Amino acid sequence: MTMRDQELSQERETLREGSHFLESLESNQDTRLSKMLARPNFRFTPSIDQVGIQSRTSRLSKRSIKKESKLSGLKLALSMIDLTTLEGQDTEGKVRQLCEKAKRPLSGEFSKLGITVPHVAAVCVYPRFVKTASDTLRGTGIHVASVATAFPSGNSSLEVKIADTQYAIDQGADEIDMVISRGDFLRGEYNKVYDEIALLKEVCKDVHLKVILETGELSTLDNVRKASDIAMYAGADFIKTSTGKVSPAATPEVTLVMLEAIRDFYQRTGKMIGMKPAGGIRDSKTALFYLVMVKETLGPNWLTPDWFRFGASTLTNDLLMQITKQLTGFYQSPDYFSLD
Amino acid sequence: MKQEKDIQMSSETRLSVKKTYKLFIGGQFPRTESGRSFHFESKDRSFQTNLCLASRKDFRNAVKAARGAFKGWSEKATPMLRGQILYRMAEILEDRRVHFTEELSFEGLSQKEATSQVDLAIDRLIHYAGWADKYQQIFSSVNPVQTPYFNFSALEPMGVITAMAATETKESSLLELVSAMAPVIVGGNTLVYLASKKTPLTAISFAEVLQASDLPAGVVNILTGDETELLTHIAGHMDVNAVLYLGSEGESLNNLKLLAVQNLKRVVHEETPDWKNPNTESPYWIQNFQEVKTTWHPIGQ
Amino acid sequence: MQPTEQNFDFKTGTIYAPAPESTSFVELKGRYDLFINGEFAPSTSGRTFKTINPATEVSLAEIAEGNAKDVDLAVQAAKTAYEKTWSKISAKERAKYLFRIARLIQEKSREFAIIESMDGGKPIRESRDIDIPLAAAHFFYYAGWADKLDYAFPGKKVAPLGVAGQIIPWNFPLLMAAWKIAPALATGNTVVLKPAETTPLTALKLAELFQEAELPKGVVNIVTGAGETGAALVSHPDVQKIAFTGSTEIGKLIQKTVAGTNKSTTLELGGKAANIVFEDAPLDQAVEGIVNGIFFNQGHVCCAGSRLFVQEGVADLVIQKLKHRMSSLIVGDPLDKNTDIGAINSKEQLSKIQMLVNAGVDEGGCLYQTSSTLPDRGFWFRPTLFTEVSQSHRIVQEEIFGPVLTIQTFRTIEEVIEKANNTPYGLSAGVWTDKGSKIFTLTSKMRAGVVWANTYNQFDPTSPFGGYKESGMGREGGLHGLAPYLKFVN
């Protein structure tokens, strides 16, 4: 068998597995196949010079954001947070508390001082807790994002991953955060990774699909770029750095590479893709730095929760403290900001 | 008992609080895990203290700390930064000259000799600080090979070095320690130093200078102990890359060389150099603990 | 366009809110005198000139104007110091003076950075992060060589030359002073320095540091003034060595002046470097390198990558990315931490740039400039590109010394090597490619003293810098930077 034959038979295999669960879909198996064959050759993606990237992020980190820009940026960052809890210890109670924090990040004392803040963008939980979150957040405009596809490792069968995703959607998730198969990626099975994402996007339909690359396991920036391109061409609505379970999680370097990938994809196809760095963003200074990167790479259109999210939890209180400091002039104590 | 002499008073009614001399491992001052000690007394008996008698387990821990520190010291710390840290050691030592002059006098030197030793030690640190970003330029080369390759040879540090002070030293422990340590670490290696039992004070006090100098933990570790007892373990440790032996030729050195063969440790021997002589300052001391790596890369399209 | 609060809205604002470096703790005297024999004294003529802030056109201080007589006093002080003090001190002690100076620069780094930006126009981000740290680093590096010269020249014993006359430019005032003074002193020479007339302040503040470091009197002397002061220094009979960084035109004048004498010279002159981007380069990083290569320090850099050569297959893409990147460059107040491109150093320089840019347009080049808002007062120039230009255009041949980049395409490696070398200059070059073997081919074929691969404008005290052909002779920095200040005695 030639390599091309092997690839074709692999794709048919993927398709066969997937189609069990897609009987309700009307699309033609062959159309889907021809779409898959029309994808770019992911063996050749732009090469990234790591030292060059570090030089650019270092330059971007020197931007000094003060006064009006700072306050505006801090509030913007807060509105972009996906408040997250993904622990084995999670319970309905814990998730409910998190949702309350999402709705009202700042305690009542501060509104007396005239300080108001936006609510966060979403909460992010395991599929099991989607219903609790959905019920608690009804009518608030805060989205419910669910991890899926055998998060965080992704090492399960395709059937399980699809079922995991479908369950979350049925429970009421607005957004799905899926993981790519890093093992397949590192073995060079780019088409397999692509097909899986494309399939899961079909399962999601209108539900937003975020694709987690798990950059901490991809080793090189070249790989991060490649994985970004694969995800976007396959139909991702957002590309996301990490599960937060592996270190390093989000870093300025991988974020910049992904932002540049989004920019190039937009220029080639006209389609906007969102970006979400997750894990490792603990303070306001870092959050503002990331916003600077977005602003100077993609421009203002991406600076909304529709197109940029922070996967974080401890960041919230630091932003609140900084916002309060900006408005009152005094450094704050963590005692005055609720921990959920 | 000599109770009255033992009690050191700074005034009629004030009892002094004597420093405990411990080991210096991984940037901290632990006691020896063996709980053993040995006694040190100045010639005129005015100063007495107990020091830790290091065991093979202490040595093992020190090597572990040195190995742990090696990657950061040789890769993350740039040559210029290593130089800056050595320069800071000189600054701190200059700041503490009174302390060290006093300790050297306990070790048997006259006031004049002690002051001179401290001067030399400070200047030696500065000398080697200056080599940090230069020795590479002297010992490296671009090699004009016959075939179309860009070929260059550069030095790389060996790794973890153990240095054993001379037990019959005419010099102070301070100058010997500085002279052995500086070229080893300026080249990116990490060090375990075994001070002589005869003159251990300034070696341990120097550890305080190291701590104050922004030197990362584990880059230099200092033990006080018995050379004869520890020699086998030092010589045979499979994770030590080289040994610097400053004692005289003889049975100990031979044993060292034989046991070192197990992992082909490099053994560098210099018999009690005249550290006071500025000729002993040399980039070849740095080169002694460096490997040479040669790289080829095609020139073409 | 006046800044409004809307401009500072993070999302929609076009610029960031002002982030000015506080200058309140910086103290400038009303008048600065000459520094001769360890003391500050007015010029013998009593004449002074003003140094202004090119961003505001406000005068910062009056500076003493040295004439031939003052130069003579300075040279005599340097000569006496050389014979009586500096050559008598041991090398180790010389080193310690230099270490002290390095340390003091580090300690006063913020003050120096602010004054450098005010006097010369460069962004505070650059003076803070590049100029000042590198200046300290040069003193640290050369301090270390002072007592090690026996190892620097195999088989040879060396001795200093005597008095070095050093003339430095306005683009990196403190850094150039460090590049000159550190190796000269480390090797045992004494110095008379003539800073550029538009940027004397940091050199004079450095003189205050020399006093604080207790540097023996006369070891370094500073005589401020313009072209005539420099000429007096160059032709003074008691100066053994001339070191000059500046334009090729003046460099040639200096060579003529010393032709009949025993003086040795190092010249660090102009350049018109080729920055070459192959189609297999990491393109976004290459674009960053192009931007850094020509817009760093407003393009006031002798080794600036002012001629871009981009392989035809990726030319459109690279130019598009370049224009996008340029749109986020902020031209403005040098003391604002967010400024990328500061003020042009002087009215004269601005006119020169404008004149050449006009020539470029007249000769048929296609001009592109960003739409950055410029402050009302001061000397400014927007980042500029020229396409549709060739080797025979003036702006491709002559050094502009401003934020102006010319862009040409190429098809093969042979073609670009030929075009890159087709210039009387030979200071530097840049090459961007993912393929290592191509890098080494280019580095071996470029007729330039510094070649950067996949980077640009990198400097380090250990790395020798200097030009081929009309870009000068001699090297500064590194082991090779010692030789110009020494002679062999065996």
mmCIF file of C-alpha atoms in Angstrom, chain B residues 2-301:
data_model
loop_
_atom_site.group_PDB
_atom_site.id
_atom_site.type_symbol
_atom_site.label_atom_id
_atom_site.label_comp_id
_atom_site.label_asym_id
_atom_site.label_seq_id
_atom_site.Cartn_x
_atom_site.Cartn_y
_atom_site.Cartn_z
ATOM 1 C CA LYS B 2 39.360 25.909 81.940
ATOM 2 C CA GLN B 3 35.957 27.433 82.598
ATOM 3 C CA GLU B 4 37.104 31.004 83.064
ATOM 4 C CA LYS B 5 39.125 30.912 79.848
ATOM 5 C CA ASP B 6 36.255 29.326 77.931
ATOM 6 C CA ILE B 7 33.827 32.053 78.755
ATOM 7 C CA GLN B 8 34.389 34.910 76.329
ATOM 8 C CA MET B 9 33.088 38.138 77.650
ATOM 9 C CA SER B 10 32.801 41.351 75.684
ATOM 10 C CA SER B 11 32.360 43.210 78.899
ATOM 11 C CA GLU B 12 32.376 42.347 82.561
ATOM 12 C CA THR B 13 28.831 40.996 82.498
ATOM 13 C CA ARG B 14 28.092 40.028 78.861
ATOM 14 C CA LEU B 15 28.401 36.472 77.549
ATOM 15 C CA SER B 16 29.151 36.163 73.851
ATOM 16 C CA VAL B 17 26.990 34.083 71.551
ATOM 17 C CA LYS B 18 29.328 31.879 69.575
ATOM 18 C CA LYS B 19 28.706 31.026 65.961
ATOM 19 C CA THR B 20 27.938 27.409 65.155
ATOM 20 C CA TYR B 21 30.045 26.232 62.266
ATOM 21 C CA LYS B 22 27.931 23.963 60.081
ATOM 22 C CA LEU B 23 28.283 22.605 56.560
ATOM 23 C CA PHE B 24 27.216 24.531 53.437
ATOM 24 C CA ILE B 25 25.109 22.401 51.094
ATOM 25 C CA GLY B 26 22.506 23.481 48.540
ATOM 26 C CA GLY B 27 22.667 27.099 49.636
ATOM 27 C CA GLN B 28 21.865 26.237 53.236
ATOM 28 C CA PHE B 29 23.718 25.422 56.431
ATOM 29 C CA PRO B 30 22.754 21.908 57.582
ATOM 30 C CA ARG B 31 24.558 20.032 60.320
ATOM 31 C CA THR B 32 26.293 16.844 59.367
ATOM 32 C CA GLU B 33 23.779 14.023 59.204
ATOM 33 C CA SER B 34 26.230 11.932 61.175
ATOM 34 C CA GLY B 35 26.053 14.198 64.199
ATOM 35 C CA ARG B 36 29.836 14.024 64.547
ATOM 36 C CA SER B 37 32.112 16.951 65.276
ATOM 37 C CA PHE B 38 35.744 17.843 65.626
ATOM 38 C CA HIS B 39 37.363 20.456 67.744
ATOM 39 C CA PHE B 40 39.345 23.462 66.588
ATOM 40 C CA GLU B 41 41.478 25.590 68.783
ATOM 41 C CA SER B 42 43.650 28.571 67.971
ATOM 42 C CA LYS B 43 47.299 28.148 68.866
ATOM 43 C CA ASP B 44 47.030 30.446 71.850
ATOM 44 C CA ARG B 45 43.761 28.743 72.865
ATOM 45 C CA SER B 46 41.901 32.059 72.847
ATOM 46 C CA PHE B 47 39.445 30.752 70.319
ATOM 47 C CA GLN B 48 37.758 27.365 70.332
ATOM 48 C CA THR B 49 34.905 25.907 68.449
ATOM 49 C CA ASN B 50 33.436 22.654 67.212
ATOM 50 C CA LEU B 51 32.887 21.997 63.556
ATOM 51 C CA CYS B 52 30.945 19.334 61.717
ATOM 52 C CA LEU B 53 32.834 16.221 60.753
ATOM 53 C CA ALA B 54 31.263 15.568 57.367
ATOM 54 C CA SER B 55 30.258 12.014 56.485
ATOM 55 C CA ARG B 56 30.036 10.274 53.122
ATOM 56 C CA LYS B 57 26.306 10.928 53.173
ATOM 57 C CA ASP B 58 26.952 14.658 53.492
ATOM 58 C CA PHE B 59 29.261 14.341 50.540
ATOM 59 C CA ARG B 60 26.592 12.470 48.627
ATOM 60 C CA ASN B 61 24.066 15.208 49.379
ATOM 61 C CA ALA B 62 26.512 17.884 48.328
ATOM 62 C CA VAL B 63 27.098 16.198 44.977
ATOM 63 C CA LYS B 64 23.355 15.955 44.478
ATOM 64 C CA ALA B 65 22.979 19.662 45.184
ATOM 65 C CA ALA B 66 25.839 20.474 42.838
ATOM 66 C CA ARG B 67 24.376 18.338 40.075
ATOM 67 C CA GLY B 68 20.978 19.980 40.528
ATOM 68 C CA ALA B 69 22.526 23.416 40.199
ATOM 69 C CA PHE B 70 24.647 22.604 37.152
ATOM 70 C CA LYS B 71 22.110 23.102 34.390
ATOM 71 C CA GLY B 72 21.058 26.543 35.567
ATOM 72 C CA TRP B 73 24.630 27.674 36.246
ATOM 73 C CA SER B 74 26.042 26.486 32.940
ATOM 74 C CA GLU B 75 23.108 27.258 30.641
ATOM 75 C CA LYS B 76 20.806 29.886 32.088
ATOM 76 C CA ALA B 77 23.497 31.990 33.758
ATOM 77 C CA THR B 78 25.325 33.823 30.989
ATOM 78 C CA PRO B 79 29.112 34.168 31.217
ATOM 79 C CA MET B 80 28.680 37.849 32.003
ATOM 80 C CA LEU B 81 26.315 37.044 34.841
ATOM 81 C CA ARG B 82 28.757 34.546 36.323
ATOM 82 C CA GLY B 83 31.396 37.256 36.222
ATOM 83 C CA GLN B 84 29.064 39.700 37.938
ATOM 84 C CA ILE B 85 28.422 37.201 40.736
ATOM 85 C CA LEU B 86 32.110 36.643 41.315
ATOM 86 C CA TYR B 87 32.608 40.368 41.357
ATOM 87 C CA ARG B 88 29.912 40.636 43.972
ATOM 88 C CA MET B 89 31.676 37.987 46.063
ATOM 89 C CA ALA B 90 34.707 40.260 46.015
ATOM 90 C CA GLU B 91 32.567 43.191 47.152
ATOM 91 C CA ILE B 92 31.098 41.218 50.036
ATOM 92 C CA LEU B 93 34.457 39.832 51.089
ATOM 93 C CA GLU B 94 35.916 43.342 51.053
ATOM 94 C CA ASP B 95 33.050 44.391 53.260
ATOM 95 C CA ARG B 96 33.860 41.611 55.756
ATOM 96 C CA ARG B 97 37.625 41.903 55.826
ATOM 97 C CA VAL B 98 37.806 42.484 59.563
ATOM 98 C CA HIS B 99 35.895 39.289 60.255
ATOM 99 C CA PHE B 100 38.110 37.237 57.970
ATOM 100 C CA THR B 101 41.344 38.775 59.169
ATOM 101 C CA GLU B 102 40.394 37.779 62.685
ATOM 102 C CA GLU B 103 39.519 34.226 61.726
ATOM 103 C CA LEU B 104 42.755 33.874 59.817
ATOM 104 C CA SER B 105 44.625 34.899 62.930
ATOM 105 C CA PHE B 106 42.851 32.113 64.813
ATOM 106 C CA GLU B 107 44.069 29.802 62.090
ATOM 107 C CA GLY B 108 47.610 30.862 62.932
ATOM 108 C CA LEU B 109 48.495 33.791 60.691
ATOM 109 C CA SER B 110 49.975 37.048 61.893
ATOM 110 C CA GLN B 111 47.931 40.222 61.503
ATOM 111 C CA LYS B 112 50.067 41.288 58.552
ATOM 112 C CA GLU B 113 49.864 37.914 56.833
ATOM 113 C CA ALA B 114 46.138 37.779 57.451
ATOM 114 C CA THR B 115 45.497 41.200 55.923
ATOM 115 C CA SER B 116 47.613 40.325 52.927
ATOM 116 C CA GLN B 117 45.713 37.042 52.448
ATOM 117 C CA VAL B 118 42.376 38.807 52.471
ATOM 118 C CA ASP B 119 43.641 41.390 49.940
ATOM 119 C CA LEU B 120 44.872 38.643 47.670
ATOM 120 C CA ALA B 121 41.649 36.668 47.976
ATOM 121 C CA ILE B 122 39.540 39.687 47.022
ATOM 122 C CA ASP B 123 41.759 40.598 44.085
ATOM 123 C CA ARG B 124 41.788 36.997 42.935
ATOM 124 C CA LEU B 125 38.007 36.929 42.808
ATOM 125 C CA ILE B 126 38.090 40.063 40.696
ATOM 126 C CA HIS B 127 40.721 38.563 38.444
ATOM 127 C CA TYR B 128 38.653 35.486 37.711
ATOM 128 C CA ALA B 129 35.442 37.511 37.453
ATOM 129 C CA GLY B 130 37.165 39.219 34.545
ATOM 130 C CA TRP B 131 37.835 35.913 32.785
ATOM 131 C CA ALA B 132 34.179 34.878 32.703
ATOM 132 C CA ASP B 133 33.391 36.328 29.294
ATOM 133 C CA LYS B 134 36.885 36.030 27.832
ATOM 134 C CA TYR B 135 38.398 32.564 28.330
ATOM 135 C CA GLN B 136 36.187 31.239 25.558
ATOM 136 C CA GLN B 137 37.788 33.696 23.140
ATOM 137 C CA ILE B 138 41.265 32.412 23.944
ATOM 138 C CA PHE B 139 40.651 28.699 23.892
ATOM 139 C CA SER B 140 38.154 28.366 21.082
ATOM 140 C CA SER B 141 38.826 28.208 17.407
ATOM 141 C CA VAL B 142 37.229 28.191 14.005
ATOM 142 C CA ASN B 143 38.934 25.315 12.206
ATOM 143 C CA PRO B 144 39.802 25.656 8.519
ATOM 144 C CA VAL B 145 38.808 22.146 7.401
ATOM 145 C CA GLN B 146 39.360 20.946 3.847
ATOM 146 C CA THR B 147 35.712 20.214 3.119
ATOM 147 C CA PRO B 148 32.884 22.780 2.760
ATOM 148 C CA TYR B 149 31.891 22.898 6.393
ATOM 149 C CA PHE B 150 31.850 25.602 8.963
ATOM 150 C CA ASN B 151 33.712 23.981 11.816
ATOM 151 C CA PHE B 152 34.220 25.439 15.253
ATOM 152 C CA SER B 153 35.524 24.236 18.590
ATOM 153 C CA ALA B 154 34.331 25.738 21.835
ATOM 154 C CA LEU B 155 34.704 24.953 25.525
ATOM 155 C CA GLU B 156 31.964 23.527 27.681
ATOM 156 C CA PRO B 157 32.055 22.964 31.433
ATOM 157 C CA MET B 158 32.588 19.414 32.629
ATOM 158 C CA GLY B 159 29.934 19.364 35.312
ATOM 159 C CA VAL B 160 30.363 18.624 38.999
ATOM 160 C CA ILE B 161 33.858 19.078 40.350
ATOM 161 C CA THR B 162 35.151 18.023 43.761
ATOM 162 C CA ALA B 163 38.125 19.875 45.189
ATOM 163 C CA MET B 164 40.149 18.663 48.145
ATOM 164 C CA ALA B 165 42.155 21.223 50.054
ATOM 165 C CA ALA B 166 45.708 20.390 50.967
ATOM 166 C CA THR B 167 45.831 19.059 54.468
ATOM 167 C CA GLU B 168 49.322 20.274 55.102
ATOM 168 C CA THR B 169 48.732 23.724 53.848
ATOM 169 C CA LYS B 170 51.062 26.614 54.417
ATOM 170 C CA GLU B 171 48.457 29.003 53.121
ATOM 171 C CA SER B 172 45.256 30.044 54.715
ATOM 172 C CA SER B 173 42.132 28.148 53.894
ATOM 173 C CA LEU B 174 40.648 31.319 52.451
ATOM 174 C CA LEU B 175 43.075 31.982 49.619
ATOM 175 C CA GLU B 176 43.222 28.311 48.731
ATOM 176 C CA LEU B 177 39.444 28.055 48.589
ATOM 177 C CA VAL B 178 39.085 31.148 46.442
ATOM 178 C CA SER B 179 41.920 30.103 44.124
ATOM 179 C CA ALA B 180 40.427 26.657 43.622
ATOM 180 C CA MET B 181 36.800 27.712 43.441
ATOM 181 C CA ALA B 182 36.860 30.769 41.182
ATOM 182 C CA PRO B 183 38.235 29.220 37.971
ATOM 183 C CA VAL B 184 36.060 26.149 38.410
ATOM 184 C CA ILE B 185 32.770 28.012 38.727
ATOM 185 C CA VAL B 186 33.537 30.906 36.416
ATOM 186 C CA GLY B 187 33.722 28.261 33.704
ATOM 187 C CA GLY B 188 30.197 27.070 34.480
ATOM 188 C CA ASN B 189 30.980 24.057 36.651
ATOM 189 C CA THR B 190 29.566 23.451 40.116
ATOM 190 C CA LEU B 191 31.715 22.513 43.072
ATOM 191 C CA VAL B 192 31.958 20.463 46.233
ATOM 192 C CA TYR B 193 34.867 21.656 48.308
ATOM 193 C CA LEU B 194 36.385 19.699 51.155
ATOM 194 C CA ALA B 195 38.205 22.078 53.490
ATOM 195 C CA SER B 196 41.175 21.007 55.523
ATOM 196 C CA LYS B 197 40.538 20.059 59.149
ATOM 197 C CA LYS B 198 43.571 22.087 60.137
ATOM 198 C CA THR B 199 42.195 25.385 58.773
ATOM 199 C CA PRO B 200 38.447 25.070 58.408
ATOM 200 C CA LEU B 201 37.127 28.338 59.791
ATOM 201 C CA THR B 202 37.395 30.742 56.886
ATOM 202 C CA ALA B 203 36.114 28.114 54.466
ATOM 203 C CA ILE B 204 32.810 27.881 56.298
ATOM 204 C CA SER B 205 32.610 31.614 56.894
ATOM 205 C CA PHE B 206 33.205 32.145 53.207
ATOM 206 C CA ALA B 207 29.987 30.237 52.622
ATOM 207 C CA GLU B 208 28.229 33.225 54.172
ATOM 208 C CA VAL B 209 29.832 35.428 51.512
ATOM 209 C CA LEU B 210 28.577 33.029 48.849
ATOM 210 C CA GLN B 211 25.071 33.186 50.194
ATOM 211 C CA ALA B 212 25.113 36.983 50.137
ATOM 212 C CA SER B 213 26.450 37.127 46.594
ATOM 213 C CA ASP B 214 23.392 35.989 44.632
ATOM 214 C CA LEU B 215 25.201 32.736 43.899
ATOM 215 C CA PRO B 216 22.479 30.189 43.087
ATOM 216 C CA ALA B 217 22.066 27.442 45.691
ATOM 217 C CA GLY B 218 24.177 24.366 45.064
ATOM 218 C CA VAL B 219 26.769 25.948 42.804
ATOM 219 C CA VAL B 220 29.318 25.804 45.584
ATOM 220 C CA ASN B 221 29.061 23.420 48.530
ATOM 221 C CA ILE B 222 31.562 23.382 51.375
ATOM 222 C CA LEU B 223 32.304 20.523 53.752
ATOM 223 C CA THR B 224 34.667 20.227 56.689
ATOM 224 C CA GLY B 225 35.873 16.721 57.273
ATOM 225 C CA ASP B 226 38.560 14.116 57.195
ATOM 226 C CA GLU B 227 40.225 13.617 53.845
ATOM 227 C CA THR B 228 41.380 10.098 54.571
ATOM 228 C CA GLU B 229 37.897 8.996 55.570
ATOM 229 C CA LEU B 230 36.173 10.600 52.604
ATOM 230 C CA LEU B 231 38.712 9.949 49.858
ATOM 231 C CA THR B 232 37.248 6.641 48.710
ATOM 232 C CA HIS B 233 33.780 8.061 48.428
ATOM 233 C CA ILE B 234 34.961 11.138 46.602
ATOM 234 C CA ALA B 235 37.171 9.209 44.251
ATOM 235 C CA GLY B 236 34.558 6.583 43.489
ATOM 236 C CA HIS B 237 31.441 8.743 43.145
ATOM 237 C CA MET B 238 30.070 8.019 39.708
ATOM 238 C CA ASP B 239 28.399 11.404 39.278
ATOM 239 C CA VAL B 240 31.476 13.553 39.891
ATOM 240 C CA ASN B 241 33.149 14.599 36.629
ATOM 241 C CA ALA B 242 36.534 15.739 37.918
ATOM 242 C CA VAL B 243 38.565 16.012 41.086
ATOM 243 C CA LEU B 244 41.032 18.743 41.985
ATOM 244 C CA TYR B 245 43.604 17.461 44.452
ATOM 245 C CA LEU B 246 45.792 20.029 46.124
ATOM 246 C CA GLY B 247 47.733 17.794 48.493
ATOM 247 C CA SER B 248 51.119 16.186 48.015
ATOM 248 C CA GLU B 249 51.916 13.150 45.901
ATOM 249 C CA GLY B 250 51.678 9.889 47.695
ATOM 250 C CA GLU B 251 49.383 7.069 48.542
ATOM 251 C CA SER B 252 46.259 9.184 48.800
ATOM 252 C CA LEU B 253 46.712 10.598 45.332
ATOM 253 C CA ASN B 254 47.390 7.169 43.894
ATOM 254 C CA ASN B 255 44.265 5.729 45.468
ATOM 255 C CA LEU B 256 42.326 8.678 44.141
ATOM 256 C CA LYS B 257 43.580 8.120 40.617
ATOM 257 C CA LEU B 258 42.819 4.391 40.735
ATOM 258 C CA LEU B 259 39.290 4.785 41.989
ATOM 259 C CA ALA B 260 38.639 7.681 39.599
ATOM 260 C CA VAL B 261 39.075 5.287 36.717
ATOM 261 C CA GLN B 262 35.624 3.828 37.360
ATOM 262 C CA ASN B 263 33.880 6.688 35.553
ATOM 263 C CA LEU B 264 37.033 8.152 34.019
ATOM 264 C CA LYS B 265 36.957 11.148 36.282
ATOM 265 C CA ARG B 266 39.555 13.700 35.254
ATOM 266 C CA VAL B 267 42.052 14.147 38.071
ATOM 267 C CA VAL B 268 43.781 17.488 38.245
ATOM 268 C CA HIS B 269 46.686 17.586 40.635
ATOM 269 C CA GLU B 270 48.678 20.575 41.694
ATOM 270 C CA GLU B 271 50.823 20.158 44.757
ATOM 271 C CA THR B 272 50.131 22.960 47.213
ATOM 272 C CA PRO B 273 50.687 25.821 44.774
ATOM 273 C CA ASP B 274 52.190 29.012 46.070
ATOM 274 C CA TRP B 275 48.884 30.789 46.016
ATOM 275 C CA LYS B 276 50.445 34.083 47.074
ATOM 276 C CA ASN B 277 52.311 34.237 43.795
ATOM 277 C CA PRO B 278 50.249 36.022 41.121
ATOM 278 C CA ASN B 279 51.598 33.556 38.552
ATOM 279 C CA THR B 280 49.151 31.037 39.898
ATOM 280 C CA GLU B 281 46.339 33.111 38.409
ATOM 281 C CA SER B 282 45.820 31.747 34.966
ATOM 282 C CA PRO B 283 43.063 30.914 32.474
ATOM 283 C CA TYR B 284 44.569 27.448 32.266
ATOM 284 C CA TRP B 285 43.020 26.776 35.638
ATOM 285 C CA ILE B 286 39.688 27.396 33.939
ATOM 286 C CA GLN B 287 40.574 25.245 30.971
ATOM 287 C CA ASN B 288 41.462 22.368 33.278
ATOM 288 C CA PHE B 289 37.776 21.854 33.913
ATOM 289 C CA GLN B 290 36.412 22.327 30.423
ATOM 290 C CA GLU B 291 35.627 19.918 27.622
ATOM 291 C CA VAL B 292 36.081 20.834 23.974
ATOM 292 C CA LYS B 293 33.124 20.460 21.631
ATOM 293 C CA THR B 294 33.584 20.651 17.885
ATOM 294 C CA THR B 295 30.642 21.268 15.580
ATOM 295 C CA TRP B 296 30.339 20.895 11.819
ATOM 296 C CA HIS B 297 27.772 22.571 9.577
ATOM 297 C CA PRO B 298 27.629 22.634 5.782
ATOM 298 C CA ILE B 299 28.316 25.822 3.906
ATOM 299 C CA GLY B 300 26.256 25.840 0.755
ATOM 300 C CA GLN B 301 22.649 26.160 -0.184
#
